[in-house]
PDB file of C-alpha atoms in Angstrom:
ATOM      1  CA  MET P   1      29.860   4.637  11.990  1.00 49.00           C
ATOM      2  CA  GLY P   2      26.416   6.257  12.204  1.00 65.00           C
ATOM      3  CA  LYS P   3      25.305   9.795  12.752  1.00 84.00           C
ATOM      4  CA  ASP P   4      23.793  11.687  15.635  1.00 90.00           C
ATOM      5  CA  TYR P   5      20.715  13.753  14.809  1.00 92.00           C
ATOM      6  CA  PHE P   6      18.679  16.564  16.220  1.00 93.00           C
ATOM      7  CA  ALA P   7      14.977  15.743  16.198  1.00 95.00           C
ATOM      8  CA  TYR P   8      12.845  18.875  15.925  1.00 96.00           C
ATOM      9  CA  HIS P   9       9.264  18.282  17.105  1.00 97.00           C
ATOM     10  CA  PHE P  10       6.728  20.741  15.650  1.00 97.00           C
ATOM     11  CA  TRP P  11       3.204  21.013  17.063  1.00 97.00           C
ATOM     12  CA  VAL P  12       0.726  22.721  14.779  1.00 96.00           C
ATOM     13  CA  ALA P  13      -3.033  22.689  14.190  1.00 95.00           C
ATOM     14  CA  PRO P  14      -3.941  19.586  12.120  1.00 93.00           C
ATOM     15  CA  GLU P  15      -5.278  21.677   9.236  1.00 94.00           C
ATOM     16  CA  LEU P  16      -1.897  23.489   8.990  1.00 95.00           C
ATOM     17  CA  GLN P  17       0.359  20.436   9.277  1.00 95.00           C
ATOM     18  CA  GLU P  18       0.742  19.946   5.512  1.00 95.00           C
ATOM     19  CA  ALA P  19       1.516  23.625   4.939  1.00 96.00           C
ATOM     20  CA  LEU P  20       4.138  23.609   7.702  1.00 97.00           C
ATOM     21  CA  LEU P  21       5.726  20.475   6.264  1.00 96.00           C
ATOM     22  CA  ALA P  22       5.991  22.175   2.869  1.00 96.00           C
ATOM     23  CA  LEU P  23       7.762  25.152   4.468  1.00 97.00           C
ATOM     24  CA  LEU P  24      10.084  22.931   6.532  1.00 97.00           C
ATOM     25  CA  THR P  25      11.281  21.167   3.376  1.00 96.00           C
ATOM     26  CA  THR P  26      12.973  24.438   2.390  1.00 95.00           C
ATOM     27  CA  LEU P  27      15.255  24.127   5.448  1.00 96.00           C
ATOM     28  CA  PRO P  28      18.249  21.768   5.705  1.00 95.00           C
ATOM     29  CA  PHE P  29      16.362  18.899   7.413  1.00 96.00           C
ATOM     30  CA  GLU P  30      17.313  15.464   6.103  1.00 94.00           C
ATOM     31  CA  SER P  31      14.027  13.655   6.703  1.00 94.00           C
ATOM     32  CA  PHE P  32      10.576  14.044   8.220  1.00 96.00           C
ATOM     33  CA  GLU P  33       8.135  11.952  10.200  1.00 95.00           C
ATOM     34  CA  GLU P  34       4.452  12.792  10.219  1.00 94.00           C
ATOM     35  CA  ARG P  35       2.602  11.849  13.372  1.00 92.00           C
ATOM     36  CA  GLU P  36      -0.984  12.470  14.334  1.00 89.00           C
ATOM     37  CA  ASP P  37      -0.036  15.083  16.925  1.00 89.00           C
ATOM     38  CA  CYS P  38       3.163  16.570  15.469  1.00 94.00           C
ATOM     39  CA  LEU P  39       5.783  16.667  12.733  1.00 96.00           C
ATOM     40  CA  ILE P  40       9.337  15.548  13.446  1.00 96.00           C
ATOM     41  CA  ALA P  41      12.190  16.876  11.323  1.00 96.00           C
ATOM     42  CA  TYR P  42      15.620  15.258  11.527  1.00 95.00           C
ATOM     43  CA  LEU P  43      18.857  17.155  11.101  1.00 94.00           C
ATOM     44  CA  PRO P  44      22.334  15.618  11.272  1.00 93.00           C
ATOM     45  CA  VAL P  45      24.330  17.159  14.125  1.00 91.00           C
ATOM     46  CA  SER P  46      27.105  17.861  11.641  1.00 90.00           C
ATOM     47  CA  THR P  47      24.851  20.270   9.701  1.00 89.00           C
ATOM     48  CA  SER P  48      25.432  23.960  10.351  1.00 84.00           C
ATOM     49  CA  THR P  49      22.589  25.476  12.357  1.00 84.00           C
ATOM     50  CA  GLU P  50      23.825  29.081  12.442  1.00 86.00           C
ATOM     51  CA  THR P  51      20.745  30.496  10.723  1.00 91.00           C
ATOM     52  CA  LEU P  52      18.276  27.685  11.430  1.00 94.00           C
ATOM     53  CA  ALA P  53      16.800  29.289  14.556  1.00 91.00           C
ATOM     54  CA  LEU P  54      16.142  32.515  12.641  1.00 94.00           C
ATOM     55  CA  GLU P  55      14.581  30.619   9.741  1.00 95.00           C
ATOM     56  CA  ILE P  56      12.284  28.690  12.094  1.00 96.00           C
ATOM     57  CA  GLU P  57      11.233  31.940  13.774  1.00 95.00           C
ATOM     58  CA  HIS P  58      10.512  33.385  10.326  1.00 95.00           C
ATOM     59  CA  LEU P  59       8.191  30.428   9.618  1.00 96.00           C
ATOM     60  CA  ARG P  60       6.357  31.100  12.896  1.00 95.00           C
ATOM     61  CA  GLY P  61       5.371  34.444  11.398  1.00 94.00           C
ATOM     62  CA  LYS P  62       3.550  32.537   8.635  1.00 95.00           C
ATOM     63  CA  ILE P  63       2.068  29.622  10.592  1.00 95.00           C
ATOM     64  CA  PRO P  64       1.577  29.427  14.369  1.00 96.00           C
ATOM     65  CA  PHE P  65       3.359  26.430  15.925  1.00 97.00           C
ATOM     66  CA  THR P  66       5.481  25.403  18.868  1.00 96.00           C
ATOM     67  CA  PHE P  67       8.590  23.257  18.716  1.00 96.00           C
ATOM     68  CA  LYS P  68      11.427  21.709  20.650  1.00 95.00           C
ATOM     69  CA  ALA P  69      14.695  20.106  19.590  1.00 94.00           C
ATOM     70  CA  GLU P  70      16.363  17.104  21.155  1.00 94.00           C
ATOM     71  CA  LEU P  71      19.585  15.222  20.482  1.00 93.00           C
ATOM     72  CA  MET P  72      19.141  11.684  19.208  1.00 89.00           C
ATOM     73  CA  GLU P  73      22.379   9.797  19.569  1.00 83.00           C
ATOM     74  CA  ASP P  74      23.225   7.159  17.005  1.00 75.00           C
ATOM     75  CA  ARG P  75      22.148   3.624  17.854  1.00 64.00           C
ATOM     76  CA  ASN P  76      21.335   0.417  16.072  1.00 60.00           C
ATOM     77  CA  TRP P  77      17.702   1.194  15.250  1.00 53.00           C
ATOM     78  CA  ASN P  78      17.062  -2.288  13.845  1.00 63.00           C
ATOM     79  CA  VAL P  79      18.033  -3.950  17.148  1.00 63.00           C
ATOM     80  CA  LEU P  80      15.858  -1.474  19.043  1.00 56.00           C
ATOM     81  CA  TRP P  81      12.880  -2.147  16.752  1.00 59.00           C
ATOM     82  CA  GLU P  82      13.305  -5.928  17.071  1.00 66.00           C
ATOM     83  CA  SER P  83      13.515  -5.705  20.863  1.00 65.00           C
ATOM     84  CA  ASN P  84      10.168  -3.868  20.948  1.00 63.00           C
ATOM     85  CA  SER P  85       8.333  -6.155  18.527  1.00 61.00           C
ATOM     86  CA  PRO P  86       6.479  -9.318  19.503  1.00 59.00           C
ATOM     87  CA  ARG P  87       8.439 -12.549  19.090  1.00 55.00           C
ATOM     88  CA  SER P  88       5.651 -14.144  17.094  1.00 45.00           C
ATOM     89  CA  ARG P  89       2.730 -12.915  15.074  1.00 50.00           C
ATOM     90  CA  SER P  90      -0.477 -14.672  14.128  1.00 48.00           C
ATOM     91  CA  VAL P  91      -1.385 -14.454  10.470  1.00 50.00           C
ATOM     92  CA  LEU P  92      -4.568 -15.642   8.793  1.00 49.00           C
ATOM     93  CA  LEU P  93      -4.155 -17.265   5.386  1.00 51.00           C
ATOM     94  CA  ARG P  94      -7.089 -17.724   3.020  1.00 54.00           C
ATOM     95  CA  ASP P  95      -6.995 -20.900   0.918  1.00 54.00           C
ATOM     96  CA  SER P  96      -9.971 -22.160  -1.087  1.00 55.00           C
ATOM     97  CA  GLY P  97     -12.382 -20.204   1.051  1.00 55.00           C
ATOM     98  CA  ARG P  98     -10.918 -21.518   4.325  1.00 54.00           C
ATOM     99  CA  VAL P  99      -9.101 -19.307   6.782  1.00 48.00           C
ATOM    100  CA  SER P 100      -6.167 -20.995   8.508  1.00 46.00           C
ATOM    101  CA  PRO P 101      -4.159 -19.532  11.377  1.00 48.00           C
ATOM    102  CA  VAL P 102      -0.387 -19.616  10.961  1.00 46.00           C
ATOM    103  CA  VAL P 103       2.107 -18.478  13.572  1.00 45.00           C
ATOM    104  CA  TRP P 104       5.363 -16.910  12.340  1.00 45.00           C
ATOM    105  CA  ARG P 105       8.236 -16.865  14.773  1.00 46.00           C
ATOM    106  CA  CYS P 106      11.389 -14.800  14.605  1.00 48.00           C
ATOM    107  CA  GLY P 107      14.155 -16.917  13.155  1.00 46.00           C
ATOM    108  CA  ALA P 108      11.744 -19.463  11.672  1.00 44.00           C
ATOM    109  CA  VAL P 109      12.002 -20.175   7.946  1.00 44.00           C
TER     110      VAL P 109
END
């Protein structure tokens, strides 16, 4: 059985993103995702969040940012990823100076 998570999205100026990430690592988040426009911090729903809101507000006194939290229910992420990926991919192989196209298909060996 998997876990449900809260995903906290933090929007901060690009030049402050690394500093905010360093501060967020001191909080009970389990993992992080760095995106071009925001940071996402994941927290298992089972983790106590009694003081988390206060700690996040304390960080806002050091670095200006906005954030929101959303519930991410457990799902089979591998199936979701596979359903959103192309069924075949073209790959170019270089052999003796020649470039040959090869098509890989899901399920092909």
